Each structure stands twice: as C-alpha cells, then as structure tokens.
CSV table of C-alpha atoms in Angstrom, one decimal:
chain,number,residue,atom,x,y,z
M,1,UNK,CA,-219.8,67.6,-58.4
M,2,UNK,CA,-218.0,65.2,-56.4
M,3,UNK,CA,-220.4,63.0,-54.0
M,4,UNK,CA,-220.7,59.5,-52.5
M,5,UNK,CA,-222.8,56.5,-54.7
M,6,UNK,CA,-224.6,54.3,-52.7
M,7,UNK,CA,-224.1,51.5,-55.1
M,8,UNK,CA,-221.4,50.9,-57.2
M,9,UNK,CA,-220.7,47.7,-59.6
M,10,UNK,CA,-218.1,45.4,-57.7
M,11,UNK,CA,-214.4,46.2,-57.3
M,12,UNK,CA,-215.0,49.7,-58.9
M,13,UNK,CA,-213.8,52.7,-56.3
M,14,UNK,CA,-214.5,55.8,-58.1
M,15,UNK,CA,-216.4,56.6,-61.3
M,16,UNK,CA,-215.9,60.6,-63.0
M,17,UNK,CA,-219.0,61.4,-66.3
M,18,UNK,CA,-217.6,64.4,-67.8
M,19,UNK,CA,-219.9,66.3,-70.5
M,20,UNK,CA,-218.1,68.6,-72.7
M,21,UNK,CA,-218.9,71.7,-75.2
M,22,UNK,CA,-216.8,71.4,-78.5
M,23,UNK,CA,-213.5,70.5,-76.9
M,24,UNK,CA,-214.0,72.2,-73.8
M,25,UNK,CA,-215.0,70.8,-71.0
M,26,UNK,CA,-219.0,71.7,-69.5
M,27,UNK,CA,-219.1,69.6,-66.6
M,28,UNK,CA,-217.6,66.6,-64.0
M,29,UNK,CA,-219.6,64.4,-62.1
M,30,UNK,CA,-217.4,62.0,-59.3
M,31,UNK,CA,-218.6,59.7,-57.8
M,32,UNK,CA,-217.2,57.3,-55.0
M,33,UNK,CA,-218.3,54.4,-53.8
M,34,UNK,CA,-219.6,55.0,-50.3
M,35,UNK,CA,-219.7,51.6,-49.0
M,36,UNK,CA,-216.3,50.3,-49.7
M,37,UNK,CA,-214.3,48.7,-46.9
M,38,UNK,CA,-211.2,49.8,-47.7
M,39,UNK,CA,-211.5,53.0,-47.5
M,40,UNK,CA,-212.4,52.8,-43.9
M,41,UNK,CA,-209.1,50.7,-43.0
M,42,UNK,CA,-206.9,53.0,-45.8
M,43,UNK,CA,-207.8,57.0,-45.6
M,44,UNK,CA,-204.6,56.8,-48.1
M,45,UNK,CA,-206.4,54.9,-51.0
M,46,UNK,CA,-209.7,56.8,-50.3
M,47,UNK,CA,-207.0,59.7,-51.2
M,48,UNK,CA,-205.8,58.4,-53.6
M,49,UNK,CA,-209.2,57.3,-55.1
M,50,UNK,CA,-210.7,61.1,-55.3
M,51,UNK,CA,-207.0,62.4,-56.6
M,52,UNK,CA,-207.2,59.7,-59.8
M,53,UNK,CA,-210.9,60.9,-60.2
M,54,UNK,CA,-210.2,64.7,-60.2
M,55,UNK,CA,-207.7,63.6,-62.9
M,56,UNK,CA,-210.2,61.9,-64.8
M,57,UNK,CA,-212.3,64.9,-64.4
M,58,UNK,CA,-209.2,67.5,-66.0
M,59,UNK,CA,-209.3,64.5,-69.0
M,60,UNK,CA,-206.6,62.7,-67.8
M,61,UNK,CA,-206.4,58.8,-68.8
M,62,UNK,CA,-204.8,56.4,-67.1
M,63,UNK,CA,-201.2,55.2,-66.5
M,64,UNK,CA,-199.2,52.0,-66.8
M,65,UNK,CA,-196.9,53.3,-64.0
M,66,UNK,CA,-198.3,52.7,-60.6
M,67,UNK,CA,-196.4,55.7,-59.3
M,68,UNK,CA,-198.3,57.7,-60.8
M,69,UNK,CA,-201.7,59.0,-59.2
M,70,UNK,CA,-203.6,57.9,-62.2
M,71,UNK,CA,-202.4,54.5,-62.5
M,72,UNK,CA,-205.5,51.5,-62.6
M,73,UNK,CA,-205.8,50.2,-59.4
M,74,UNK,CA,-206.1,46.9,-60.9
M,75,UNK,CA,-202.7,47.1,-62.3
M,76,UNK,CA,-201.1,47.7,-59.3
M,77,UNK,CA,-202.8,45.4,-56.1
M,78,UNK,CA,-200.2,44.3,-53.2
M,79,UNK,CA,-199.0,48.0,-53.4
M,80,UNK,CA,-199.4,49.3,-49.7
M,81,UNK,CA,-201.9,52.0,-49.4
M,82,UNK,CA,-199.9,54.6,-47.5
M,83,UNK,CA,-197.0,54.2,-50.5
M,84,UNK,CA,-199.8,54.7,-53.4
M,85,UNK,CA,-199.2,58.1,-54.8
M,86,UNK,CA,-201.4,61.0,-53.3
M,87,UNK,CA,-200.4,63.8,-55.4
M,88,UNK,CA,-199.8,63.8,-59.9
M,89,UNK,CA,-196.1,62.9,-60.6
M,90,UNK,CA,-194.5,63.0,-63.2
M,91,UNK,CA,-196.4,61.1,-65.7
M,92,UNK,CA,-199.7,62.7,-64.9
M,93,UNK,CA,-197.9,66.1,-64.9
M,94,UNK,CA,-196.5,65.0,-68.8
M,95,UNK,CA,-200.4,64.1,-69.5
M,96,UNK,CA,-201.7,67.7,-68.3
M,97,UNK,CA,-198.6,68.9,-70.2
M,98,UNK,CA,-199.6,66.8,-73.5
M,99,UNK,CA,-202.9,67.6,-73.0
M,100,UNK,CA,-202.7,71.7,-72.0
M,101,UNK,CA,-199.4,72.9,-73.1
M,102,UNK,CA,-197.0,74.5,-70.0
C-alpha cells in the first residue's frame, strides 16, 4: 500500500512497515509525508523519496553512497534534487543481488 500521511515527525520524507511470514515477506505499507514543501518545489526528490521507499519495501537497507537510490537523505543534503538518483544503481542492485541471488 503506498499512500500520503497527513502527519509525519519532522524532517522524515517517507516511512515503509513491512510485516513478514517466516522469511518471506506478507505485506508493505509506504507512507509519504503529504505536507512536505519540498516536494512541491522538487518532483525529483518526491521521486526519489517513493523509489528509496519501494526499496525499503523489497528489504533493502540503506546506503552510504549517495548515488545510490537508497542512500539516507540526511547523509547527503546540498545534493541538488534533479542529480539525486531516481532509479537503483549499482549498490542497491548488489543489495537485491545479496539479498535474492541473480
């Protein structure tokens, strides 16, 4: 399920629950903070934003490299929205690859 929250705790953008079965997974929730400013004045990092969250939702975690789409947006302020990454590269393909085999 992927929706907008109303309210969200401050400087958070996006928020994914996942429940699982064993180890596989049941069920995803996203969420993304609906009244953020930013993502009226930067489509690119509301982009980004879901992308990171959908990764978050396959189990991804995140990555010290902020070219990757699931890099911390903490760890990476002063990066221009339209050059944040809006599609996995290559260290979030290595997680799905760590995590799922080829």
């Amino acid at each position: 399920m992927l929706g907008w929250a109303p309210t969200m705790a401050p400087g958070m953008r996006g928020i994914t629950r996942r429940r699982s079965r064993g180890l596989q997974l049941a069920e995803a929730d996203i969420q993304i903070a609906a009244g953020n400013p930013e993502f009226r004045s930067a489509p690119e990092l509301l982009s980004k934003v879901i992308t990171h969250e959908f990764g978050h939702a396959l189990g991804l975690v995140h990555s010290p490299d902020c070219r990757d789409v699931m890099s911390f947006g903490a760890n990476c302020r002063g990066i221009p929205p339209e050059r944040l990454p809006q599609a996995p590269a290559v260290g979030d393909l290595a997680q799905c690859r760590v995590r799922y085999g080829q």
